[in-house]
GROMACS .gro file of N, CA and C in nm:
model
  543
    1PRO      N    1   0.082  -0.121   0.000
    1PRO     CA    2   0.000   0.000   0.000
    1PRO      C    3   0.086   0.126   0.000
    2PRO      N    4   0.040   0.233  -0.063
    2PRO     CA    5   0.117   0.356  -0.067
    2PRO      C    6   0.122   0.427   0.069
    3ALA      N    7   0.029   0.394   0.157
    3ALA     CA    8   0.027   0.456   0.290
    3ALA      C    9  -0.038   0.360   0.388
    4GLY      N   10  -0.005   0.375   0.514
    4GLY     CA   11  -0.066   0.293   0.619
    4GLY      C   12  -0.007   0.154   0.624
    5THR      N   13  -0.066   0.071   0.708
    5THR     CA   14  -0.020  -0.066   0.724
    5THR      C   15  -0.140  -0.160   0.727
    6THR      N   16  -0.113  -0.285   0.697
    6THR     CA   17  -0.213  -0.390   0.708
    6THR      C   18  -0.157  -0.497   0.798
    7SER      N   19  -0.222  -0.520   0.910
    7SER     CA   20  -0.179  -0.623   1.005
    7SER      C   21  -0.288  -0.727   1.020
    8VAL      N   22  -0.247  -0.851   1.032
    8VAL     CA   23  -0.341  -0.961   1.053
    8VAL      C   24  -0.292  -1.040   1.174
    9ASN      N   25  -0.368  -1.035   1.281
    9ASN     CA   26  -0.333  -1.106   1.404
    9ASN      C   27  -0.190  -1.076   1.449
   10GLY      N   28  -0.148  -0.952   1.434
   10GLY     CA   29  -0.016  -0.911   1.480
   10GLY      C   30   0.078  -0.872   1.369
   11PRO      N   31   0.124  -0.968   1.287
   11PRO     CA   32   0.224  -0.934   1.184
   11PRO      C   33   0.172  -0.832   1.081
   12THR      N   34   0.262  -0.745   1.037
   12THR     CA   35   0.231  -0.647   0.935
   12THR      C   36   0.256  -0.710   0.799
   13VAL      N   37   0.151  -0.724   0.720
   13VAL     CA   38   0.159  -0.794   0.592
   13VAL      C   39   0.256  -0.724   0.497
   14SER      N   40   0.248  -0.590   0.491
   14SER     CA   41   0.333  -0.517   0.397
   14SER      C   42   0.482  -0.521   0.434
   15ALA      N   43   0.516  -0.565   0.554
   15ALA     CA   44   0.655  -0.575   0.597
   15ALA      C   45   0.710  -0.717   0.583
   16MET      N   46   0.628  -0.808   0.535
   16MET     CA   47   0.671  -0.947   0.524
   16MET      C   48   0.772  -0.964   0.411
   17THR      N   49   0.864  -1.058   0.431
   17THR     CA   50   0.956  -1.096   0.324
   17THR      C   51   0.877  -1.172   0.218
   18PRO      N   52   0.932  -1.190   0.099
   18PRO     CA   53   0.859  -1.267  -0.003
   18PRO      C   54   0.822  -1.408   0.045
   19GLN      N   55   0.911  -1.473   0.118
   19GLN     CA   56   0.882  -1.607   0.169
   19GLN      C   57   0.771  -1.604   0.274
   20GLU      N   58   0.774  -1.505   0.362
   20GLU     CA   59   0.668  -1.491   0.463
   20GLU      C   60   0.535  -1.462   0.397
   21LEU      N   61   0.537  -1.381   0.292
   21LEU     CA   62   0.414  -1.347   0.222
   21LEU      C   63   0.354  -1.469   0.153
   22VAL      N   64   0.436  -1.553   0.091
   22VAL     CA   65   0.387  -1.677   0.030
   22VAL      C   66   0.322  -1.765   0.137
   23HIS      N   67   0.391  -1.781   0.250
   23HIS     CA   68   0.336  -1.862   0.359
   23HIS      C   69   0.204  -1.803   0.409
   24PHE      N   70   0.199  -1.672   0.426
   24PHE     CA   71   0.077  -1.603   0.471
   24PHE      C   72  -0.038  -1.630   0.374
   25ARG      N   73  -0.012  -1.617   0.244
   25ARG     CA   74  -0.116  -1.638   0.143
   25ARG      C   75  -0.163  -1.782   0.139
   26ARG      N   76  -0.077  -1.875   0.170
   26ARG     CA   77  -0.114  -2.017   0.165
   26ARG      C   78  -0.180  -2.067   0.292
   27THR      N   79  -0.170  -1.992   0.401
   27THR     CA   80  -0.225  -2.041   0.527
   27THR      C   81  -0.329  -1.950   0.591
   28GLU      N   82  -0.318  -1.820   0.573
   28GLU     CA   83  -0.404  -1.726   0.645
   28GLU      C   84  -0.520  -1.669   0.564
   29VAL      N   85  -0.507  -1.666   0.432
   29VAL     CA   86  -0.612  -1.607   0.348
   29VAL      C   87  -0.641  -1.696   0.228
   30ALA      N   88  -0.764  -1.685   0.179
   30ALA     CA   89  -0.804  -1.751   0.054
   30ALA      C   90  -0.887  -1.651  -0.024
   31MET      N   91  -0.896  -1.670  -0.154
   31MET     CA   92  -0.957  -1.571  -0.242
   31MET      C   93  -1.059  -1.636  -0.335
   32VAL      N   94  -1.173  -1.568  -0.352
   32VAL     CA   95  -1.273  -1.605  -0.452
   32VAL      C   96  -1.280  -1.489  -0.550
   33PHE      N   97  -1.253  -1.519  -0.677
   33PHE     CA   98  -1.243  -1.416  -0.779
   33PHE      C   99  -1.378  -1.390  -0.848
   34GLN      N  100  -1.390  -1.273  -0.906
   34GLN     CA  101  -1.511  -1.235  -0.979
   34GLN      C  102  -1.534  -1.327  -1.098
   35HIS      N  103  -1.431  -1.359  -1.170
   35HIS     CA  104  -1.446  -1.440  -1.290
   35HIS      C  105  -1.390  -1.580  -1.270
   36TYR      N  106  -1.419  -1.637  -1.153
   36TYR     CA  107  -1.393  -1.776  -1.117
   36TYR      C  108  -1.245  -1.811  -1.100
   37GLY      N  109  -1.159  -1.777  -1.197
   37GLY     CA  110  -1.018  -1.809  -1.186
   37GLY      C  111  -0.990  -1.958  -1.191
   38LEU      N  112  -1.076  -2.034  -1.259
   38LEU     CA  113  -1.057  -2.179  -1.267
   38LEU      C  114  -0.957  -2.214  -1.377
   39LEU      N  115  -0.890  -2.324  -1.358
   39LEU     CA  116  -0.795  -2.375  -1.457
   39LEU      C  117  -0.872  -2.467  -1.552
   40PRO      N  118  -0.887  -2.429  -1.678
   40PRO     CA  119  -0.976  -2.503  -1.769
   40PRO      C  120  -0.930  -2.645  -1.799
   41HIS      N  121  -0.803  -2.674  -1.786
   41HIS     CA  122  -0.750  -2.807  -1.816
   41HIS      C  123  -0.752  -2.900  -1.694
   42ARG      N  124  -0.806  -2.852  -1.584
   42ARG     CA  125  -0.817  -2.933  -1.462
   42ARG      C  126  -0.964  -2.959  -1.429
   43THR      N  127  -0.990  -3.074  -1.370
   43THR     CA  128  -1.127  -3.108  -1.332
   43THR      C  129  -1.173  -3.022  -1.215
   44VAL      N  130  -1.300  -3.033  -1.184
   44VAL     CA  131  -1.356  -2.962  -1.068
   44VAL      C  132  -1.280  -3.002  -0.942
   45LEU      N  133  -1.258  -3.130  -0.923
   45LEU     CA  134  -1.186  -3.178  -0.805
   45LEU      C  135  -1.043  -3.124  -0.802
   46GLU      N  136  -0.976  -3.124  -0.916
   46GLU     CA  137  -0.839  -3.072  -0.922
   46GLU      C  138  -0.836  -2.921  -0.897
   47ASN      N  139  -0.934  -2.849  -0.949
   47ASN     CA  140  -0.942  -2.705  -0.923
   47ASN      C  141  -0.966  -2.679  -0.775
   48ALA      N  142  -1.058  -2.754  -0.716
   48ALA     CA  143  -1.091  -2.733  -0.575
   48ALA      C  144  -0.973  -2.763  -0.483
   49SER      N  145  -0.890  -2.858  -0.521
   49SER     CA  146  -0.778  -2.897  -0.434
   49SER      C  147  -0.646  -2.832  -0.471
   50PHE      N  148  -0.646  -2.743  -0.570
   50PHE     CA  149  -0.522  -2.688  -0.623
   50PHE      C  150  -0.438  -2.615  -0.517
   51GLY      N  151  -0.501  -2.536  -0.433
   51GLY     CA  152  -0.426  -2.465  -0.328
   51GLY      C  153  -0.359  -2.559  -0.231
   52LEU      N  154  -0.425  -2.671  -0.202
   52LEU     CA  155  -0.364  -2.770  -0.112
   52LEU      C  156  -0.243  -2.834  -0.178
   53LYS      N  157  -0.249  -2.851  -0.310
   53LYS     CA  158  -0.133  -2.904  -0.383
   53LYS      C  159  -0.016  -2.806  -0.372
   54LEU      N  160  -0.045  -2.677  -0.392
   54LEU     CA  161   0.061  -2.576  -0.380
   54LEU      C  162   0.119  -2.573  -0.239
   55ARG      N  163   0.033  -2.600  -0.142
   55ARG     CA  164   0.075  -2.600  -0.002
   55ARG      C  165   0.162  -2.723   0.028
   56GLY      N  166   0.156  -2.823  -0.060
   56GLY     CA  167   0.238  -2.944  -0.042
   56GLY      C  168   0.167  -3.056   0.030
   57GLU      N  169   0.035  -3.051   0.039
   57GLU     CA  170  -0.038  -3.158   0.108
   57GLU      C  171  -0.040  -3.284   0.022
   58GLU      N  172  -0.044  -3.397   0.087
   58GLU     CA  173  -0.044  -3.528   0.022
   58GLU      C  174  -0.172  -3.546  -0.060
   59ALA      N  175  -0.162  -3.617  -0.173
   59ALA     CA  176  -0.271  -3.628  -0.271
   59ALA      C  177  -0.401  -3.682  -0.212
   60THR      N  178  -0.393  -3.786  -0.132
   60THR     CA  179  -0.515  -3.846  -0.076
   60THR      C  180  -0.584  -3.749   0.020
   61ALA      N  181  -0.506  -3.682   0.102
   61ALA     CA  182  -0.563  -3.586   0.198
   61ALA      C  183  -0.630  -3.470   0.125
   62ARG      N  184  -0.565  -3.416   0.023
   62ARG     CA  185  -0.625  -3.303  -0.048
   62ARG      C  186  -0.750  -3.345  -0.125
   63THR      N  187  -0.750  -3.466  -0.181
   63THR     CA  188  -0.869  -3.516  -0.250
   63THR      C  189  -0.985  -3.532  -0.153
   64ASP      N  190  -0.959  -3.589  -0.038
   64ASP     CA  191  -1.064  -3.607   0.063
   64ASP      C  192  -1.121  -3.474   0.109
   65LYS      N  193  -1.034  -3.377   0.136
   65LYS     CA  194  -1.080  -3.244   0.179
   65LYS      C  195  -1.162  -3.177   0.069
   66ALA      N  196  -1.115  -3.186  -0.055
   66ALA     CA  197  -1.185  -3.121  -0.166
   66ALA      C  198  -1.323  -3.185  -0.188
   67LYS      N  199  -1.331  -3.317  -0.179
   67LYS     CA  200  -1.461  -3.383  -0.195
   67LYS      C  201  -1.560  -3.338  -0.088
   68GLU      N  202  -1.512  -3.326   0.035
   68GLU     CA  203  -1.599  -3.281   0.145
   68GLU      C  204  -1.652  -3.140   0.119
   69ILE      N  205  -1.564  -3.050   0.079
   69ILE     CA  206  -1.605  -2.912   0.055
   69ILE      C  207  -1.694  -2.903  -0.069
   70LEU      N  208  -1.664  -2.979  -0.174
   70LEU     CA  209  -1.751  -2.978  -0.293
   70LEU      C  210  -1.893  -3.020  -0.255
   71SER      N  211  -1.903  -3.116  -0.166
   71SER     CA  212  -2.035  -3.157  -0.118
   71SER      C  213  -2.103  -3.043  -0.042
   72ARG      N  214  -2.029  -2.970   0.040
   72ARG     CA  215  -2.085  -2.858   0.117
   72ARG      C  216  -2.138  -2.746   0.029
   73VAL      N  217  -2.075  -2.727  -0.089
   73VAL     CA  218  -2.118  -2.619  -0.177
   73VAL      C  219  -2.214  -2.668  -0.286
   74GLY      N  220  -2.262  -2.792  -0.273
   74GLY     CA  221  -2.363  -2.842  -0.365
   74GLY      C  222  -2.308  -2.901  -0.495
   75LEU      N  223  -2.183  -2.945  -0.494
   75LEU     CA  224  -2.123  -3.000  -0.616
   75LEU      C  225  -2.079  -3.146  -0.600
   76GLU      N  226  -2.143  -3.216  -0.509
   76GLU     CA  227  -2.111  -3.358  -0.492
   76GLU      C  228  -2.139  -3.430  -0.624
   77GLY      N  229  -2.046  -3.514  -0.667
   77GLY     CA  230  -2.061  -3.588  -0.790
   77GLY      C  231  -2.011  -3.516  -0.915
   78TRP      N  232  -1.965  -3.393  -0.901
   78TRP     CA  233  -1.917  -3.316  -1.015
   78TRP      C  234  -1.765  -3.312  -1.025
   79GLY      N  235  -1.695  -3.386  -0.943
   79GLY     CA  236  -1.550  -3.379  -0.936
   79GLY      C  237  -1.476  -3.409  -1.065
   80ARG      N  238  -1.532  -3.493  -1.152
   80ARG     CA  239  -1.464  -3.529  -1.276
   80ARG      C  240  -1.497  -3.436  -1.392
   81ALA      N  241  -1.590  -3.344  -1.372
   81ALA     CA  242  -1.629  -3.251  -1.478
   81ALA      C  243  -1.521  -3.144  -1.496
   82TYR      N  244  -1.522  -3.082  -1.613
   82TYR     CA  245  -1.431  -2.972  -1.641
   82TYR      C  246  -1.509  -2.841  -1.638
   83PRO      N  247  -1.443  -2.730  -1.606
   83PRO     CA  248  -1.513  -2.602  -1.595
   83PRO      C  249  -1.600  -2.565  -1.715
   84ALA      N  250  -1.557  -2.598  -1.836
   84ALA     CA  251  -1.633  -2.561  -1.955
   84ALA      C  252  -1.772  -2.624  -1.958
   85SER      N  253  -1.791  -2.734  -1.885
   85SER     CA  254  -1.922  -2.801  -1.885
   85SER      C  255  -2.015  -2.751  -1.775
   86LEU      N  256  -1.971  -2.652  -1.697
   86LEU     CA  257  -2.048  -2.603  -1.584
   86LEU      C  258  -2.116  -2.471  -1.614
   87SER      N  259  -2.227  -2.445  -1.546
   87SER     CA  260  -2.292  -2.314  -1.553
   87SER      C  261  -2.208  -2.213  -1.474
   88GLY      N  262  -2.240  -2.084  -1.490
   88GLY     CA  263  -2.169  -1.981  -1.416
   88GLY      C  264  -2.180  -1.999  -1.266
   89GLY      N  265  -2.299  -2.032  -1.218
   89GLY     CA  266  -2.318  -2.053  -1.075
   89GLY      C  267  -2.236  -2.170  -1.023
   90MET      N  268  -2.230  -2.277  -1.103
   90MET     CA  269  -2.150  -2.393  -1.063
   90MET      C  270  -2.001  -2.360  -1.064
   91ARG      N  271  -1.958  -2.283  -1.161
   91ARG     CA  272  -1.817  -2.244  -1.165
   91ARG      C  273  -1.782  -2.161  -1.041
   92GLN      N  274  -1.873  -2.073  -1.002
   92GLN     CA  275  -1.845  -1.992  -0.884
   92GLN      C  276  -1.844  -2.078  -0.758
   93ARG      N  277  -1.927  -2.181  -0.754
   93ARG     CA  278  -1.923  -2.275  -0.641
   93ARG      C  279  -1.787  -2.345  -0.634
   94VAL      N  280  -1.729  -2.378  -0.750
   94VAL     CA  281  -1.596  -2.439  -0.750
   94VAL      C  282  -1.494  -2.339  -0.694
   95GLY      N  283  -1.507  -2.213  -0.734
   95GLY     CA  284  -1.417  -2.111  -0.681
   95GLY      C  285  -1.431  -2.095  -0.531
   96ILE      N  286  -1.553  -2.101  -0.482
   96ILE     CA  287  -1.577  -2.093  -0.337
   96ILE      C  288  -1.518  -2.216  -0.268
   97ALA      N  289  -1.539  -2.334  -0.328
   97ALA     CA  290  -1.484  -2.457  -0.270
   97ALA      C  291  -1.331  -2.450  -0.264
   98ARG      N  292  -1.269  -2.400  -0.371
   98ARG     CA  293  -1.122  -2.389  -0.375
   98ARG      C  294  -1.071  -2.301  -0.260
   99ALA      N  295  -1.145  -2.196  -0.228
   99ALA     CA  296  -1.105  -2.110  -0.117
   99ALA      C  297  -1.133  -2.177   0.017
  100LEU      N  298  -1.250  -2.238   0.032
  100LEU     CA  299  -1.286  -2.298   0.161
  100LEU      C  300  -1.199  -2.418   0.197
  101VAL      N  301  -1.156  -2.495   0.098
  101VAL     CA  302  -1.077  -2.614   0.127
  101VAL      C  303  -0.945  -2.578   0.194
  102MET      N  304  -0.899  -2.456   0.177
  102MET     CA  305  -0.774  -2.413   0.238
  102MET      C  306  -0.788  -2.397   0.389
  103ASP      N  307  -0.910  -2.387   0.438
  103ASP     CA  308  -0.938  -2.371   0.581
  103ASP      C  309  -0.864  -2.252   0.640
  104SER      N  310  -0.854  -2.146   0.562
  104SER     CA  311  -0.792  -2.022   0.608
  104SER      C  312  -0.890  -1.944   0.693
  105PRO      N  313  -0.843  -1.872   0.793
  105PRO     CA  314  -0.935  -1.795   0.877
  105PRO      C  315  -0.997  -1.674   0.806
  106ILE      N  316  -0.934  -1.628   0.696
  106ILE     CA  317  -0.982  -1.509   0.626
  106ILE      C  318  -1.011  -1.545   0.481
  107LEU      N  319  -1.127  -1.501   0.433
  107LEU     CA  320  -1.170  -1.525   0.296
  107LEU      C  321  -1.197  -1.392   0.229
  108PHE      N  322  -1.130  -1.366   0.117
  108PHE     CA  323  -1.154  -1.247   0.037
  108PHE      C  324  -1.242  -1.286  -0.080
  109MET      N  325  -1.347  -1.209  -0.103
  109MET     CA  326  -1.437  -1.235  -0.216
  109MET      C  327  -1.450  -1.106  -0.296
  110ASP      N  328  -1.398  -1.107  -0.418
  110ASP     CA  329  -1.398  -0.990  -0.504
  110ASP      C  330  -1.515  -0.996  -0.602
  111GLU      N  331  -1.625  -0.934  -0.567
  111GLU     CA  332  -1.746  -0.932  -0.649
  111GLU      C  333  -1.778  -1.069  -0.708
  112PRO      N  334  -1.784  -1.172  -0.624
  112PRO     CA  335  -1.797  -1.308  -0.677
  112PRO      C  336  -1.930  -1.338  -0.745
  113PHE      N  337  -2.032  -1.260  -0.718
  113PHE     CA  338  -2.163  -1.291  -0.775
  113PHE      C  339  -2.208  -1.191  -0.881
  114SER      N  340  -2.125  -1.093  -0.912
  114SER     CA  341  -2.168  -0.984  -1.000
  114SER      C  342  -2.198  -1.028  -1.142
  115GLY      N  343  -2.135  -1.134  -1.191
  115GLY     CA  344  -2.158  -1.177  -1.329
  115GLY      C  345  -2.268  -1.280  -1.344
  116LEU      N  346  -2.342  -1.305  -1.237
  116LEU     CA  347  -2.444  -1.410  -1.240
  116LEU      C  348  -2.583  -1.350  -1.255
  117ASP      N  349  -2.675  -1.431  -1.309
  117ASP     CA  350  -2.812  -1.382  -1.322
  117ASP      C  351  -2.874  -1.370  -1.182
  118PRO      N  352  -2.979  -1.288  -1.167
  118PRO     CA  353  -3.034  -1.258  -1.034
  118PRO      C  354  -3.076  -1.381  -0.953
  119LEU      N  355  -3.134  -1.482  -1.017
  119LEU     CA  356  -3.179  -1.600  -0.944
  119LEU      C  357  -3.060  -1.678  -0.887
  120ILE      N  358  -2.958  -1.701  -0.969
  120ILE     CA  359  -2.839  -1.773  -0.923
  120ILE      C  360  -2.764  -1.690  -0.819
  121ARG      N  361  -2.761  -1.559  -0.841
  121ARG     CA  362  -2.694  -1.468  -0.746
  121ARG      C  363  -2.758  -1.482  -0.608
  122ARG      N  364  -2.890  -1.479  -0.603
  122ARG     CA  365  -2.962  -1.492  -0.475
  122ARG      C  366  -2.935  -1.628  -0.411
  123GLU      N  367  -2.933  -1.732  -0.493
  123GLU     CA  368  -2.907  -1.867  -0.444
  123GLU      C  369  -2.767  -1.876  -0.381
  124LEU      N  370  -2.668  -1.817  -0.447
  124LEU     CA  371  -2.533  -1.820  -0.392
  124LEU      C  372  -2.518  -1.731  -0.269
  125GLN      N  373  -2.593  -1.622  -0.264
  125GLN     CA  374  -2.593  -1.541  -0.141
  125GLN      C  375  -2.647  -1.624  -0.025
  126ASP      N  376  -2.758  -1.697  -0.049
  126ASP     CA  377  -2.815  -1.784   0.055
  126ASP      C  378  -2.712  -1.889   0.098
  127GLU      N  379  -2.643  -1.946   0.000
  127GLU     CA  380  -2.542  -2.048   0.028
  127GLU      C  381  -2.428  -1.990   0.111
  128LEU      N  382  -2.384  -1.869   0.078
  128LEU     CA  383  -2.277  -1.805   0.153
  128LEU      C  384  -2.321  -1.777   0.297
  129ILE      N  385  -2.443  -1.731   0.316
  129ILE     CA  386  -2.496  -1.707   0.451
  129ILE      C  387  -2.497  -1.838   0.531
  130ARG      N  388  -2.540  -1.947   0.468
  130ARG     CA  389  -2.543  -2.077   0.534
  130ARG      C  390  -2.401  -2.123   0.569
  131LEU      N  391  -2.310  -2.110   0.474
  131LEU     CA  392  -2.172  -2.151   0.500
  131LEU      C  393  -2.109  -2.068   0.611
  132GLN      N  394  -2.137  -1.940   0.613
  132GLN     CA  395  -2.081  -1.852   0.717
  132GLN      C  396  -2.130  -1.894   0.856
  133ARG      N  397  -2.255  -1.933   0.865
  133ARG     CA  398  -2.309  -1.976   0.995
  133ARG      C  399  -2.238  -2.100   1.047
  134THR      N  400  -2.199  -2.191   0.956
  134THR     CA  401  -2.136  -2.315   1.001
  134THR      C  402  -1.984  -2.303   1.011
  135LEU      N  403  -1.920  -2.228   0.919
  135LEU     CA  404  -1.774  -2.224   0.916
  135LEU      C  405  -1.714  -2.110   0.997
  136ARG      N  406  -1.790  -2.003   1.019
  136ARG     CA  407  -1.747  -1.890   1.101
  136ARG      C  408  -1.612  -1.831   1.056
  137LYS      N  409  -1.604  -1.793   0.929
  137LYS     CA  410  -1.484  -1.731   0.873
  137LYS      C  411  -1.500  -1.580   0.873
  138THR      N  412  -1.388  -1.510   0.873
  138THR     CA  413  -1.389  -1.366   0.847
  138THR      C  414  -1.392  -1.351   0.696
  139ILE      N  415  -1.495  -1.286   0.644
  139ILE     CA  416  -1.510  -1.271   0.500
  139ILE      C  417  -1.510  -1.123   0.464
  140PHE      N  418  -1.419  -1.087   0.374
  140PHE     CA  419  -1.418  -0.953   0.315
  140PHE      C  420  -1.485  -0.968   0.180
  141PHE      N  421  -1.604  -0.912   0.169
  141PHE     CA  422  -1.686  -0.928   0.049
  141PHE      C  423  -1.695  -0.793  -0.021
  142VAL      N  424  -1.634  -0.782  -0.138
  142VAL     CA  425  -1.636  -0.658  -0.215
  142VAL      C  426  -1.754  -0.662  -0.311
  143THR      N  427  -1.836  -0.558  -0.308
  143THR     CA  428  -1.949  -0.549  -0.400
  143THR      C  429  -1.983  -0.403  -0.425
  144HIS      N  430  -2.041  -0.378  -0.541
  144HIS     CA  431  -2.093  -0.245  -0.573
  144HIS      C  432  -2.245  -0.241  -0.552
  145ASP      N  433  -2.302  -0.352  -0.511
  145ASP     CA  434  -2.446  -0.366  -0.495
  145ASP      C  435  -2.483  -0.346  -0.347
  146LEU      N  436  -2.543  -0.231  -0.316
  146LEU     CA  437  -2.575  -0.199  -0.177
  146LEU      C  438  -2.669  -0.302  -0.115
  147SER      N  439  -2.769  -0.348  -0.189
  147SER     CA  440  -2.863  -0.446  -0.132
  147SER      C  441  -2.791  -0.577  -0.100
  148GLU      N  442  -2.694  -0.616  -0.184
  148GLU     CA  443  -2.616  -0.737  -0.155
  148GLU      C  444  -2.532  -0.716  -0.029
  149ALA      N  445  -2.470  -0.601  -0.018
  149ALA     CA  446  -2.389  -0.571   0.100
  149ALA      C  447  -2.474  -0.573   0.227
  150LEU      N  448  -2.591  -0.513   0.219
  150LEU     CA  449  -2.680  -0.510   0.336
  150LEU      C  450  -2.727  -0.649   0.374
  151ARG      N  451  -2.748  -0.733   0.275
  151ARG     CA  452  -2.796  -0.869   0.301
  151ARG      C  453  -2.687  -0.957   0.361
  152LEU      N  454  -2.564  -0.941   0.314
  152LEU     CA  455  -2.457  -1.031   0.353
  152LEU      C  456  -2.373  -0.982   0.470
  153GLY      N  457  -2.362  -0.852   0.486
  153GLY     CA  458  -2.267  -0.799   0.582
  153GLY      C  459  -2.321  -0.778   0.722
  154ASP      N  460  -2.233  -0.791   0.821
  154ASP     CA  461  -2.267  -0.750   0.957
  154ASP      C  462  -2.186  -0.627   0.996
  155ARG      N  463  -2.085  -0.596   0.914
  155ARG     CA  464  -2.005  -0.474   0.929
  155ARG      C  465  -1.965  -0.432   0.789
  156MET      N  466  -1.979  -0.304   0.761
  156MET     CA  467  -1.958  -0.256   0.625
  156MET      C  468  -1.866  -0.134   0.624
  157ALA      N  469  -1.798  -0.119   0.512
  157ALA     CA  470  -1.720   0.002   0.486
  157ALA      C  471  -1.762   0.051   0.348
  158VAL      N  472  -1.795   0.177   0.337
  158VAL     CA  473  -1.830   0.237   0.210
  158VAL      C  474  -1.710   0.319   0.165
  159MET      N  475  -1.669   0.296   0.040
  159MET     CA  476  -1.552   0.366  -0.012
  159MET      C  477  -1.593   0.459  -0.127
  160ARG      N  478  -1.519   0.566  -0.138
  160ARG     CA  479  -1.533   0.658  -0.251
  160ARG      C  480  -1.394   0.705  -0.289
  161LYS      N  481  -1.361   0.686  -0.415
  161LYS     CA  482  -1.230   0.727  -0.468
  161LYS      C  483  -1.115   0.671  -0.383
  162GLY      N  484  -1.128   0.546  -0.339
  162GLY     CA  485  -1.021   0.479  -0.267
  162GLY      C  486  -1.012   0.509  -0.119
  163SER      N  487  -1.104   0.590  -0.067
  163SER     CA  488  -1.103   0.622   0.077
  163SER      C  489  -1.231   0.575   0.142
  164ILE      N  490  -1.220   0.528   0.264
  164ILE     CA  491  -1.339   0.487   0.339
  164ILE      C  492  -1.410   0.612   0.387
  165VAL      N  493  -1.540   0.623   0.351
  165VAL     CA  494  -1.619   0.738   0.393
  165VAL      C  495  -1.721   0.702   0.500
  166GLN      N  496  -1.750   0.575   0.517
  166GLN     CA  497  -1.840   0.529   0.623
  166GLN      C  498  -1.797   0.390   0.665
  167ILE      N  499  -1.819   0.361   0.792
  167ILE     CA  500  -1.794   0.227   0.843
  167ILE      C  501  -1.892   0.202   0.956
  168GLY      N  502  -1.948   0.082   0.960
  168GLY     CA  503  -2.043   0.049   1.066
  168GLY      C  504  -2.129  -0.069   1.029
  169SER      N  505  -2.233  -0.089   1.107
  169SER     CA  506  -2.328  -0.197   1.079
  169SER      C  507  -2.414  -0.156   0.959
  170PRO      N  508  -2.481  -0.251   0.895
  170PRO     CA  509  -2.572  -0.214   0.787
  170PRO      C  510  -2.674  -0.108   0.829
  171ASP      N  511  -2.727  -0.119   0.952
  171ASP     CA  512  -2.823  -0.019   1.001
  171ASP      C  513  -2.758   0.118   1.012
  172ASP      N  514  -2.632   0.122   1.060
  172ASP     CA  515  -2.560   0.250   1.070
  172ASP      C  516  -2.543   0.313   0.932
  173ILE      N  517  -2.508   0.232   0.834
  173ILE     CA  518  -2.484   0.281   0.699
  173ILE      C  519  -2.612   0.339   0.640
  174ILE      N  520  -2.721   0.267   0.654
  174ILE     CA  521  -2.849   0.314   0.599
  174ILE      C  522  -2.897   0.439   0.671
  175ALA      N  523  -2.876   0.445   0.802
  175ALA     CA  524  -2.922   0.560   0.880
  175ALA      C  525  -2.844   0.688   0.847
  176ASP      N  526  -2.724   0.673   0.794
  176ASP     CA  527  -2.641   0.790   0.769
  176ASP      C  528  -2.572   0.777   0.633
  177ILE      N  529  -2.649   0.768   0.526
  177ILE     CA  530  -2.594   0.756   0.392
  177ILE      C  531  -2.509   0.881   0.362
  178ALA      N  532  -2.383   0.856   0.327
  178ALA     CA  533  -2.292   0.967   0.296
  178ALA      C  534  -2.332   1.029   0.161
  179PRO      N  535  -2.322   1.159   0.150
  179PRO     CA  536  -2.351   1.220   0.020
  179PRO      C  537  -2.254   1.170  -0.086
  180ASP      N  538  -2.306   1.146  -0.204
  180ASP     CA  539  -2.225   1.101  -0.318
  180ASP      C  540  -2.157   0.967  -0.296
  181ALA      N  541  -2.203   0.887  -0.199
  181ALA     CA  542  -2.139   0.756  -0.174
  181ALA      C  543  -2.185   0.654  -0.275
   0.00000   0.00000   0.00000
């Protein structure tokens, strides 16, 4: 960052060495991308377990973990399929599974539902709410959709031109809408 610091449970992320940063990314955070970020030449199961492979986990353990998470996100039985054969909602479920299988305490989601039709978007929002209740992860969910933010968030930050202009609960945000936010 050009200014300030980012700390997670003590350590300052921006001060980490390249090796510390790789370890941090492989153990403390996971990411769900807007456009899935799936590897087209790998199956659903291989995509879901890819981070565990990078982490160096043994093949049987990563396969077992990936199968369990694929089942949790509604993709049981789809492990041998390739991304090209999946709908957008299913592809995003694979992306969510790939992040969840890492069992990281922090999950970043960069507009993960923005490219989906409204019905699938609502379904995945419901799924995320259900998963959050059972897994209890810290989730940073980036969205430009205020109704989505209000539905999913328990704490929100509103940004304008790269600066936070409001922070608080959804009720706080609605009660004090910033001008031009």
